[in-house]
């Protein structure tokens, strides 16, 4: 019992010291690192992070922002461990990750910074106007191989997809394929523009691009009755869409707050559209 | 590849993908971790020193040298970890744990011939399409063994053991998962001990519960990150032993009422049947029900982490109305870690730990109290962080002092006289842990 009392007293004393020390350490850290922001995580969020970081640093010469990818899980793990200031993620944090963060004394704050939507596009002469999400999945997985099976002309379907390392493909995989694989023989290209060009030039072609990249050279097919556009993504009615997040520890302060004010303000959101995503507000 | 001697049967692991609609390998994560360790143990005072009135004036260096039991370098542990992700809801984990004879008290006899089992691990990427079923095999990892008799060898042994081999299924119920196979044991700190000290977790150290076991476990995450509940039916003896035919039932609760504060409670029950004599679990007559209780408190805030844990183990007699426990053991564990990263921009931790094992009733009745107090002081230094910010290399330096609780705090000679056979020992350890991993996308 005496030993237990000693343990408890020691613990209370240490926690008191820790509270005081942590407040002053945070203040010191703010002074020392107030001009440095580190972020890591989702490759989908990476273009937004890079573009806005560059613009923010241009306007704030004393600030240095370092950005790296690694994936959403990496970003969330890094912010939980406290090794970065911002964890980027293209998915909401899981309950398990939230519990881990709480157990480590982290007050994680979720900040949606953009929306990501993928429009399904076909050749200009293709009369197909609407597909169900299941049909889109079956087409890209090779279970449906002719446009006649979905109300179109008797013409083989030519699937155009992004390479598997891209954030765009990551969104498509999550929202459409759901564990399935793109059919063998699909045309794999490296950029949204390449998808547009290939579908434009291929009568039987079908592909997907960020809604920010749409042009009049191709037809946009509605999915479950809703056409992919910036408006439908922002309204939340389009099925192939998701929010993109940044996670921070506690309420942003100092330089971090200024960065988020910039990112969520008019100029930051304009940059979000510039890299092919949709404003969050 | 170095020949390995293993006591287990042949193993095989094959990853399949289906052409359409079936489970596919979305991702494969392969990693490993190695523990290189130097360790020196000094035993306590000898009987001769105890009887020497002039002991304090004897030559310290020669006395110290005489107390060294061992000073050795060793690859204490090696882990090979393979984690396939088949679908968004189905994943697996297969971990091999390599250990060797250097750290054991009884290496293989030099005089007896042995049967050696050779293990080889090969990976092969093949694509075979079956036109009828449209199934494709695209990745194959095969672990196979062959056995042969060899004559006695003067060398020791090393072996792989299964640490984990389980599947995880995310059920349709949100935040509810099922694990099946050789899983972690969800009891107390057994399943999330982070090795802040070189010494293992207190419950694991007690030897009463194994850190991994063949089991089926349900794990549910409480909403909003407020904690976790786990229920488990396990073999109960660790995966390697078949001594008990009755399973163990385990329940574990973790609550995080506030960020930085974790409260935990766990209970384990197993029917252990009749045994023959008292004083140890395997020597007790009519002692049938094994109970384990665990409570923990963790405070993790800022640069300070503090852990407090209570663990009780007892076997109760069946048919008794009161005072049913005969063999009871109680353990306390406390740990304090100071993370200096906030102040000096280096991944440096100072750690202090005290474990207390209360003397058992049996030892007290026999007049030979067996309670122990071990004190650990250490330093952890991490460097070369990976993309998650975790150090790929970790240097740990620990000093451990383990002694009888009798006479604790007294000068060593007097304490040893009081505790008799339970002499103290000192352990100095220096360890380098390094890890690596790679993710292969499907």
XYZ file of C-alpha atoms in Angstrom:
723
model
C 0.000 0.000 0.000
C 2.850 2.339 0.887
C 4.525 1.580 -2.415
C 1.237 2.187 -4.247
C 0.869 5.577 -2.591
C 4.379 6.427 -3.659
C 3.613 5.480 -7.242
C 0.449 7.563 -7.318
C 2.121 10.602 -5.797
C 4.984 10.306 -8.216
C 2.602 10.014 -11.132
C 0.636 13.082 -10.097
C 3.781 15.112 -9.687
C 5.139 14.045 -13.056
C 1.891 14.838 -14.845
C 1.795 18.288 -13.320
C 5.320 18.903 -14.490
C 4.442 17.512 -17.899
C 1.454 19.813 -18.311
C 3.481 22.884 -17.470
C 6.442 21.757 -19.515
C 4.335 20.861 -22.528
C 2.658 24.257 -22.624
C 5.991 26.001 -22.547
C 7.455 23.518 -25.022
C 4.630 24.192 -27.420
C 5.219 27.873 -27.098
C 8.927 27.364 -27.702
C 8.158 25.050 -30.552
C 5.867 27.641 -32.033
C 8.631 30.210 -31.870
C 11.262 27.873 -33.246
C 9.178 26.043 -35.795
C 6.590 28.741 -36.401
C 8.085 29.315 -39.844
C 8.235 25.635 -40.797
C 5.362 23.350 -41.701
C 5.765 19.681 -42.546
C 3.103 17.544 -44.138
C 2.871 14.033 -45.516
C 0.305 11.551 -46.728
C -2.107 11.029 -49.552
C -0.801 11.149 -53.111
C -4.237 12.386 -54.162
C -3.928 15.409 -51.889
C -0.277 15.903 -52.855
C -0.919 18.204 -55.868
C -3.135 20.434 -53.726
C -0.553 20.504 -50.953
C 2.298 21.301 -53.330
C 0.440 23.975 -55.270
C -0.870 25.795 -52.224
C 2.418 25.428 -50.368
C 4.306 27.062 -53.212
C 1.835 29.927 -53.436
C 1.821 30.435 -49.667
C 5.609 30.461 -49.485
C 5.728 33.002 -52.310
C 3.538 35.283 -50.262
C 5.352 34.499 -47.004
C 9.086 34.364 -47.755
C 10.085 33.415 -44.210
C 7.969 30.266 -44.247
C 9.188 26.862 -45.347
C 6.677 24.107 -46.108
C 7.883 20.594 -46.864
C 5.495 18.185 -48.535
C 5.829 14.483 -49.138
C 3.492 11.677 -50.186
C 3.449 8.098 -48.983
C -0.272 7.465 -48.917
C -3.183 8.294 -46.645
C -2.224 5.725 -44.007
C 1.246 7.221 -43.833
C -0.181 10.693 -43.374
C -2.527 9.637 -40.597
C 0.158 7.604 -38.831
C 2.578 10.506 -39.023
C 0.190 13.023 -37.478
C -0.693 10.523 -34.736
C 3.003 10.058 -33.972
C 3.501 13.802 -34.045
C 6.219 13.680 -36.690
C 4.433 16.085 -39.064
C 2.269 19.162 -38.643
C -0.319 18.091 -41.225
C -1.375 14.602 -42.243
C -2.967 14.454 -45.695
C -5.614 11.864 -46.384
C -8.068 11.042 -49.133
C -10.241 9.106 -46.699
C -11.705 9.860 -43.278
C -9.715 8.653 -40.324
C -10.862 5.281 -39.025
C -12.191 4.744 -35.522
C -9.145 2.619 -34.720
C -6.796 5.407 -35.780
C -8.828 7.903 -33.806
C -8.532 5.755 -30.689
C -4.796 5.479 -31.212
C -4.519 9.232 -31.585
C -6.527 9.812 -28.418
C -4.438 7.309 -26.490
C -1.344 9.312 -27.428
C -2.893 12.555 -26.256
C -3.617 13.880 -29.739
C -6.632 16.097 -30.343
C -6.950 15.423 -34.077
C -8.906 17.960 -36.056
C -10.234 16.985 -39.471
C -10.199 19.728 -42.097
C -11.821 19.002 -45.488
C -9.810 20.932 -48.061
C -11.240 19.812 -51.415
C -13.499 17.376 -53.184
C -12.498 14.872 -55.806
C -14.924 13.684 -58.494
C -14.382 11.525 -61.562
C -16.547 11.910 -64.632
C -17.143 8.936 -66.935
C -16.476 9.997 -70.506
C -17.142 8.373 -73.891
C -16.549 9.255 -77.534
C -18.517 12.176 -78.917
C -20.555 9.866 -81.167
C -21.477 7.390 -78.455
C -25.217 7.746 -77.693
C -25.034 6.122 -74.235
C -26.142 8.752 -71.737
C -26.503 6.921 -68.455
C -24.934 3.948 -66.718
C -25.455 2.497 -63.293
C -22.459 2.324 -60.999
C -22.554 -1.472 -61.293
C -22.426 -1.239 -65.078
C -19.446 1.112 -64.902
C -17.681 -1.415 -62.666
C -18.506 -4.312 -64.986
C -17.293 -2.381 -68.024
C -13.939 -1.547 -66.482
C -13.502 -5.052 -65.136
C -14.253 -6.619 -68.490
C -17.562 -8.254 -67.673
C -19.349 -6.034 -70.221
C -17.444 -5.820 -73.481
C -19.848 -4.395 -76.016
C -21.812 -1.137 -75.960
C -24.905 -3.017 -77.112
C -25.094 -4.655 -73.665
C -25.806 -1.250 -72.111
C -28.102 0.211 -74.741
C -25.495 1.521 -77.116
C -24.363 0.548 -80.595
C -22.892 -2.825 -81.472
C -19.290 -1.844 -80.892
C -16.536 -3.267 -78.678
C -15.790 -1.268 -75.570
C -12.243 0.077 -75.325
C -11.355 0.757 -71.694
C -8.971 3.593 -70.928
C -7.649 3.809 -67.372
C -5.031 5.644 -65.334
C -1.943 3.873 -64.154
C -2.281 2.331 -60.696
C 0.130 4.722 -59.011
C -2.072 7.784 -59.561
C -4.396 9.343 -57.027
C -7.099 9.457 -59.690
C -6.951 5.699 -60.034
C -7.059 5.431 -56.238
C -10.384 7.303 -56.195
C -11.766 5.178 -59.011
C -10.686 1.990 -57.311
C -12.305 2.991 -54.052
C -15.581 4.272 -55.480
C -16.126 2.000 -58.485
C -13.920 -1.098 -58.592
C -14.262 -1.864 -54.861
C -11.555 -4.486 -54.830
C -11.897 -5.516 -58.459
C -9.176 -5.103 -61.079
C -9.218 -3.239 -64.372
C -9.531 -5.680 -67.254
C -6.482 -7.017 -69.043
C -5.922 -5.194 -72.280
C -7.138 -1.828 -71.012
C -5.200 1.173 -72.289
C -3.261 2.567 -69.319
C -2.233 6.210 -69.520
C -0.365 8.530 -67.206
C -2.449 11.706 -67.098
C -5.979 13.073 -67.267
C -5.214 14.818 -70.548
C -4.074 11.530 -72.053
C -7.381 9.911 -71.075
C -9.295 12.724 -72.754
C -7.256 12.505 -75.935
C -7.518 8.711 -76.163
C -11.279 8.632 -75.616
C -11.740 11.513 -78.017
C -9.924 9.561 -80.724
C -11.397 6.107 -80.000
C -15.025 5.534 -81.058
C -15.589 2.738 -78.577
C -13.550 4.333 -75.845
C -14.589 4.908 -72.211
C -12.505 6.483 -69.486
C -12.603 8.653 -66.366
C -11.118 12.060 -65.627
C -11.258 14.578 -62.828
C -14.259 16.842 -63.299
C -11.907 19.782 -63.386
C -10.413 18.503 -66.638
C -13.634 18.061 -68.674
C -13.792 19.500 -72.193
C -16.364 19.532 -74.978
C -14.391 16.974 -77.009
C -16.062 14.083 -75.234
C -19.487 13.147 -73.860
C -20.025 12.836 -70.141
C -22.099 9.846 -69.107
C -24.405 10.164 -66.104
C -23.884 7.637 -63.341
C -27.041 6.564 -61.525
C -28.742 9.467 -63.272
C -26.265 12.143 -62.188
C -23.674 13.658 -64.514
C -20.233 14.282 -63.150
C -19.528 17.998 -62.851
C -18.113 20.432 -60.354
C -21.627 21.347 -59.306
C -22.842 17.778 -58.705
C -19.655 16.922 -56.809
C -20.010 19.981 -54.612
C -23.681 19.208 -53.966
C -22.696 15.698 -52.926
C -25.109 13.995 -55.347
C -22.550 12.446 -57.652
C -21.581 8.878 -56.633
C -17.956 8.851 -57.849
C -16.783 11.602 -55.526
C -15.142 12.022 -52.145
C -13.720 14.656 -49.833
C -10.018 15.198 -49.315
C -8.735 15.944 -45.814
C -5.891 17.401 -43.849
C -5.488 16.419 -40.197
C -3.822 18.549 -37.568
C -3.247 18.207 -33.850
C -5.566 20.632 -32.115
C -6.768 23.953 -33.421
C -4.264 25.405 -35.907
C -2.320 28.359 -34.573
C 0.271 30.785 -35.851
C 1.701 30.005 -39.269
C -0.361 26.846 -39.520
C -3.546 28.834 -39.102
C -2.450 31.325 -41.691
C -1.791 28.505 -44.142
C -5.261 27.037 -43.643
C -6.884 30.449 -43.912
C -5.110 30.777 -47.252
C -5.965 27.236 -48.414
C -9.645 27.519 -47.544
C -9.920 31.083 -48.817
C -10.704 32.195 -52.374
C -7.166 31.975 -53.670
C -6.444 28.582 -52.173
C -9.676 27.117 -53.476
C -8.916 28.527 -56.897
C -5.633 26.646 -56.812
C -7.577 23.525 -55.826
C -9.610 23.834 -59.023
C -6.473 24.547 -60.992
C -5.065 21.100 -60.156
C -8.310 19.443 -61.211
C -10.250 19.132 -57.971
C -13.407 20.771 -56.713
C -13.744 23.428 -54.082
C -14.807 22.199 -50.694
C -16.970 25.264 -50.162
C 21.170 -19.526 -47.269
C 22.096 -20.614 -43.771
C 20.622 -23.951 -42.789
C 17.962 -23.714 -40.189
C 16.998 -26.332 -37.707
C 13.294 -26.308 -36.871
C 11.042 -28.418 -34.709
C 7.843 -27.836 -36.686
C 6.181 -29.569 -39.604
C 6.267 -28.421 -43.226
C 4.550 -25.154 -43.969
C 3.169 -23.774 -47.173
C 1.699 -20.397 -48.118
C 0.118 -19.660 -51.480
C -1.598 -16.416 -52.586
C -4.364 -16.819 -55.180
C -6.208 -14.378 -57.354
C -9.372 -15.046 -59.232
C -10.047 -13.790 -62.695
C -13.247 -12.159 -61.573
C -15.390 -11.840 -58.477
C -13.179 -13.728 -56.022
C -10.625 -12.567 -53.402
C -7.676 -10.743 -54.999
C -4.360 -9.680 -53.571
C -4.665 -5.895 -53.522
C -1.465 -5.332 -51.706
C 1.383 -7.214 -50.077
C 3.490 -5.676 -47.350
C 6.735 -7.420 -46.480
C 8.916 -6.323 -43.638
C 11.373 -7.403 -41.053
C 12.935 -6.419 -37.804
C 16.238 -7.520 -36.283
C 17.425 -7.120 -32.711
C 21.182 -7.155 -32.271
C 22.056 -7.243 -28.602
C 25.007 -7.220 -26.268
C 24.298 -8.289 -22.724
C 26.295 -8.701 -19.543
C 24.910 -10.232 -16.380
C 26.449 -9.899 -12.968
C 25.187 -12.115 -10.211
C 24.879 -10.976 -6.675
C 27.210 -11.675 -3.808
C 28.483 -15.214 -3.387
C 28.132 -17.179 -0.167
C 31.860 -16.766 0.419
C 31.581 -13.003 0.123
C 28.648 -13.033 2.501
C 30.700 -14.763 5.164
C 33.735 -12.540 4.643
C 33.742 -9.863 7.311
C 36.224 -7.829 5.336
C 34.194 -8.068 2.165
C 33.923 -4.326 1.757
C 37.691 -4.068 1.619
C 38.278 -6.840 -0.901
C 39.431 -5.990 -4.372
C 36.427 -4.601 -6.198
C 37.627 -5.467 -9.694
C 38.295 -9.123 -8.961
C 35.027 -9.358 -7.114
C 33.235 -7.817 -10.065
C 34.935 -10.147 -12.533
C 33.949 -13.133 -10.432
C 30.321 -12.077 -10.578
C 30.061 -11.909 -14.357
C 27.838 -14.757 -15.474
C 27.927 -13.933 -19.142
C 28.867 -11.217 -21.579
C 27.620 -12.011 -25.023
C 26.524 -10.615 -28.332
C 23.562 -12.132 -30.045
C 20.891 -11.682 -32.652
C 18.234 -11.811 -29.993
C 15.322 -11.763 -32.366
C 14.541 -11.612 -36.034
C 11.071 -11.109 -37.401
C 9.879 -11.643 -40.942
C 6.477 -10.102 -41.401
C 4.202 -10.650 -44.397
C 0.836 -8.896 -44.620
C -1.349 -9.590 -47.608
C -4.411 -7.499 -48.234
C -6.864 -9.579 -50.225
C -9.838 -7.218 -50.329
C -11.005 -4.100 -48.529
C -12.447 -6.347 -45.812
C -10.049 -9.302 -45.727
C -6.381 -9.183 -44.855
C -3.855 -11.422 -43.226
C -0.666 -11.455 -41.248
C 2.077 -14.057 -41.189
C 5.042 -13.389 -38.924
C 7.986 -15.654 -38.357
C 10.079 -15.197 -35.239
C 13.679 -16.382 -35.486
C 15.551 -17.136 -32.305
C 18.657 -19.140 -31.505
C 20.425 -21.118 -28.828
C 22.827 -18.401 -27.698
C 20.282 -16.871 -25.385
C 19.011 -20.140 -23.924
C 20.169 -21.837 -20.749
C 20.326 -25.298 -22.310
C 21.612 -25.441 -25.829
C 21.422 -28.720 -27.682
C 23.511 -31.548 -26.290
C 26.787 -31.999 -28.045
C 26.764 -35.737 -27.752
C 23.405 -36.754 -29.138
C 22.738 -37.053 -32.836
C 19.990 -34.861 -34.132
C 17.435 -34.849 -36.867
C 17.779 -31.611 -38.711
C 14.924 -30.027 -40.566
C 15.957 -27.688 -43.306
C 13.665 -24.824 -44.178
C 13.731 -23.019 -47.463
C 11.672 -20.029 -48.412
C 11.146 -19.261 -52.059
C 9.060 -16.709 -53.824
C 7.918 -17.051 -57.355
C 5.797 -14.901 -59.579
C 3.845 -17.099 -61.950
C 0.780 -16.559 -64.034
C -1.291 -19.584 -64.813
C -4.713 -19.184 -66.300
C -7.257 -21.932 -66.127
C -9.637 -21.479 -69.017
C -12.476 -23.325 -67.279
C -12.578 -21.589 -63.947
C -10.670 -18.464 -64.980
C -8.630 -18.646 -61.760
C -5.126 -17.256 -61.902
C -2.184 -17.853 -59.627
C -0.032 -14.793 -59.778
C 2.090 -14.911 -56.659
C 3.430 -17.865 -54.780
C 5.417 -17.899 -51.570
C 6.415 -21.375 -50.509
C 7.962 -22.413 -47.262
C 8.969 -26.051 -47.372
C 10.995 -28.337 -45.191
C 12.941 -31.516 -45.495
C 14.305 -33.667 -42.709
C 17.563 -35.528 -42.484
C 19.616 -37.093 -39.703
C 23.003 -35.661 -38.981
C 25.606 -36.515 -36.422
C 26.188 -34.381 -33.369
C 27.449 -30.948 -34.141
C 29.282 -28.588 -31.812
C 27.277 -25.624 -33.069
C 24.006 -24.413 -31.594
C 20.783 -23.875 -33.379
C 18.505 -21.254 -34.710
C 14.936 -21.697 -35.709
C 11.911 -19.924 -37.064
C 8.703 -20.062 -35.080
C 5.301 -18.826 -36.039
C 4.647 -15.611 -34.174
C 1.411 -14.655 -35.924
C -0.618 -16.355 -38.638
C -4.111 -14.994 -38.836
C -6.768 -13.540 -41.061
C -8.650 -10.365 -40.219
C -12.158 -9.864 -41.493
C -13.880 -6.504 -41.254
C -17.452 -7.511 -40.638
C -20.486 -5.680 -42.022
C -20.980 -4.301 -38.505
C -19.048 -1.008 -38.467
C -15.789 -1.146 -36.481
C -16.167 -4.842 -35.645
C -13.383 -7.156 -36.765
C -12.825 -10.875 -36.424
C -9.369 -12.384 -36.226
C -8.734 -16.105 -36.554
C -5.516 -18.089 -36.444
C -2.445 -17.553 -34.321
C -3.315 -14.085 -33.114
C -2.217 -11.632 -30.500
C -3.543 -12.313 -27.029
C -5.880 -9.486 -26.109
C -5.065 -9.330 -22.426
C -3.649 -6.306 -20.658
C -0.528 -4.874 -22.211
C 0.364 -8.108 -24.005
C -0.879 -6.933 -27.376
C 0.377 -3.379 -27.563
C 3.654 -3.315 -25.648
C 6.040 -1.058 -27.523
C 9.320 -2.190 -25.900
C 10.182 1.135 -24.353
C 12.566 -0.974 -22.318
C 14.482 -3.927 -23.714
C 12.677 -6.129 -21.216
C 9.344 -7.401 -22.397
C 5.981 -6.464 -21.050
C 5.230 -7.338 -17.407
C 2.444 -9.819 -18.175
C 4.589 -11.529 -20.803
C 7.505 -11.536 -18.384
C 5.443 -13.299 -15.747
C 5.119 -16.275 -18.085
C 1.482 -16.766 -17.156
C -0.056 -15.745 -20.465
C 1.436 -16.025 -23.925
C 1.625 -12.997 -26.168
C 0.314 -15.022 -29.110
C -2.026 -17.982 -29.205
C -4.244 -19.928 -31.552
C -7.577 -18.198 -31.163
C -10.637 -16.533 -32.554
C -11.026 -12.941 -31.448
C -13.713 -10.298 -31.851
C -12.483 -6.733 -31.618
C -14.856 -3.782 -31.539
C -13.804 -0.139 -31.656
C -15.916 2.063 -29.441
C -17.433 5.060 -31.222
C -15.464 8.276 -31.656
C -12.231 6.610 -30.606
C -13.232 6.119 -26.986
C -11.586 2.750 -26.834
C -11.868 -0.888 -27.708
C -13.483 -4.094 -26.499
C -12.095 -7.519 -27.324
C -13.395 -11.012 -26.640
C -11.317 -14.078 -27.392
C -11.390 -17.855 -27.212
C -7.845 -19.173 -27.273
C -6.015 -22.460 -27.051
C -4.607 -21.132 -23.795
C -1.142 -22.633 -23.784
C 0.454 -20.783 -26.638
C 0.405 -22.259 -30.098
C 3.168 -24.784 -29.470
C 1.788 -26.781 -26.551
C -1.109 -29.209 -26.349
C -0.923 -29.694 -22.559
C -4.450 -28.473 -21.878
C -7.534 -29.449 -23.819
C -9.663 -26.671 -22.380
C -9.681 -23.282 -24.074
C -9.050 -19.979 -22.397
C -11.692 -17.244 -22.417
C -10.435 -13.698 -22.485
C -12.125 -10.306 -22.299
C -10.296 -7.019 -22.585
C -11.587 -3.463 -22.315
C -9.771 -0.239 -23.093
C -11.346 3.124 -22.401
C -9.944 6.466 -23.455
C -12.149 8.937 -21.591
C -9.844 11.826 -22.394
C -7.054 12.150 -24.937
C -3.915 10.931 -23.249
C -5.637 8.872 -20.572
C -6.221 5.160 -21.114
C -7.869 2.840 -18.631
C -7.823 -0.879 -19.163
C -9.221 -3.998 -17.608
C -8.941 -7.627 -18.614
C -9.969 -11.039 -17.368
C -8.859 -14.496 -18.429
C -10.326 -17.797 -17.371
C -9.203 -21.309 -18.121
C -10.106 -24.659 -16.643
C -6.852 -26.444 -15.975
C -8.087 -29.712 -14.549
C -6.548 -31.965 -11.916
C -2.855 -31.945 -11.233
C -0.756 -33.748 -8.676
C 0.884 -31.489 -6.061
C 0.764 -27.890 -4.871
C 3.145 -24.942 -5.272
C 3.164 -24.782 -9.051
C 0.377 -24.846 -11.507
C 1.327 -28.204 -12.879
C 1.653 -29.737 -9.443
C -1.651 -28.973 -7.787
C -4.377 -31.378 -6.754
C -8.019 -30.440 -7.195
C -7.170 -26.937 -8.315
C -9.214 -26.404 -11.344
C -9.957 -22.838 -12.286
C -7.265 -20.479 -13.442
C -8.105 -16.794 -13.232
C -6.104 -13.826 -14.383
C -7.006 -10.192 -13.780
C -5.394 -7.110 -15.202
C -5.896 -3.383 -14.703
C -3.886 -0.645 -16.316
C -3.606 3.088 -16.422
C -1.683 4.932 -19.066
C -1.133 8.636 -19.194
C 0.482 9.913 -22.358
C 0.673 13.633 -22.692
C 3.272 15.972 -24.005
C 6.743 14.664 -23.358
C 5.718 12.314 -20.547
C 4.304 8.820 -20.701
C 3.395 7.009 -17.491
C 2.129 3.455 -17.195
C 0.784 1.631 -14.174
C -0.395 -1.950 -14.333
C -1.676 -4.549 -11.890
C -1.759 -8.215 -12.782
C -3.053 -11.048 -10.640
C -2.902 -14.731 -11.310
C -4.577 -17.376 -9.193
C -5.925 -20.856 -9.242
C -8.996 -21.543 -7.180
C -10.170 -24.769 -5.660
C -13.458 -26.129 -6.767
C -16.049 -26.764 -4.070
C -14.600 -24.273 -1.580
C -16.909 -21.744 0.029
C -14.401 -19.056 0.842
C -10.740 -18.286 0.587
C -10.781 -20.346 -2.520
C -7.483 -19.174 -3.923
C -4.473 -21.232 -3.034
C -1.852 -20.248 -5.518
C -1.915 -16.549 -6.132
C 0.631 -14.299 -7.727
C 0.490 -10.535 -7.941
C 2.534 -8.300 -10.175
C 2.816 -4.536 -10.293
C 4.391 -2.659 -13.151
C 5.147 1.015 -13.489
C 6.977 2.878 -16.198
C 7.912 6.455 -16.837
C 9.214 7.688 -20.172
C 10.434 11.171 -20.974
C 10.475 12.038 -24.661
C 13.060 14.714 -25.275
C 12.207 15.273 -28.933
C 10.247 18.375 -28.124
C 13.292 20.045 -26.589
C 16.345 18.884 -28.474
C 15.019 17.852 -31.903
C 16.436 14.368 -31.530
C 14.401 11.213 -31.056
C 15.675 10.517 -27.561
C 13.803 8.964 -24.643
C 14.721 8.362 -21.053
C 12.906 5.452 -19.481
C 12.550 4.195 -15.944
C 10.612 1.138 -14.924
C 9.901 -0.767 -11.724
C 8.330 -4.225 -11.660
C 7.251 -5.805 -8.415
C 6.287 -9.426 -8.001
C 4.767 -10.089 -4.624
C 5.860 -13.201 -2.773
C 3.444 -16.075 -3.310
C 1.534 -17.569 -0.405
C 3.278 -20.868 -0.989
C 6.697 -19.280 -0.681
C 5.701 -17.450 2.477
C 4.327 -20.596 4.058
C 7.586 -22.319 3.298
C 9.544 -19.450 4.811
C 11.202 -18.667 1.526
C 9.645 -15.474 0.158
C 10.099 -15.296 -3.587
C 8.966 -11.735 -4.277
C 11.178 -9.764 -6.630
C 11.667 -6.133 -7.451
C 13.307 -5.218 -10.717
C 14.345 -1.717 -11.594
C 15.134 -0.739 -15.147
C 16.741 2.466 -16.338
C 17.247 3.067 -19.997
C 17.776 5.315 -22.922
C 16.291 4.996 -26.416
C 17.677 6.795 -29.441
C 15.971 6.557 -32.823
C 17.238 7.758 -36.159
C 16.682 7.494 -39.918
C 12.881 7.868 -39.840
C 10.807 6.185 -42.524
C 7.994 7.866 -44.429
C 5.740 7.511 -41.380
C 8.248 9.324 -39.228
C 9.108 6.222 -37.241
C 12.804 5.499 -36.713
C 14.127 2.637 -38.775
C 17.012 2.238 -36.344
C 16.698 2.281 -32.581
C 19.552 2.070 -30.108
C 18.564 1.048 -26.601
C 20.767 0.978 -23.528
C 19.357 -0.532 -20.341
C 20.519 -1.343 -16.870
C 18.374 -3.723 -14.847
C 18.687 -4.491 -11.192
C 16.653 -7.480 -10.042
C 16.541 -8.511 -6.417
C 14.421 -10.064 -3.734
C 11.784 -7.843 -2.186
C 13.134 -8.933 1.194
C 15.542 -6.316 2.361
C 14.836 -4.063 -0.631
C 16.693 -0.807 -0.275
C 19.236 -2.236 2.141
C 22.909 -2.547 1.346
C 23.419 -5.560 -0.842
C 25.244 -7.765 1.651
C 22.609 -7.415 4.290
C 19.798 -7.774 1.746
C 21.312 -10.952 0.424
C 21.699 -12.366 3.905
C 18.062 -11.650 4.535
C 16.837 -13.047 1.269
C 19.171 -15.998 1.293
C 19.001 -17.736 -2.038
C 17.201 -14.888 -3.879
C 20.313 -12.960 -4.737
C 20.226 -9.851 -6.821
C 21.628 -9.600 -10.295
C 22.527 -6.744 -12.598
C 21.945 -6.789 -16.304
C 23.591 -4.382 -18.724
C 22.158 -4.404 -22.217
C 22.856 -2.569 -25.415
C 20.596 -3.246 -28.358
C 20.256 -2.124 -31.940
C 16.843 -2.671 -33.478
C 16.469 -2.100 -37.168
C 13.498 -2.578 -39.397
C 12.553 -2.447 -43.050
C 9.414 -2.851 -45.130
C 8.144 -2.609 -48.663
C 4.646 -2.529 -50.094
C 3.835 -4.263 -53.357
C 0.617 -3.069 -54.949
C -1.534 -5.645 -56.678
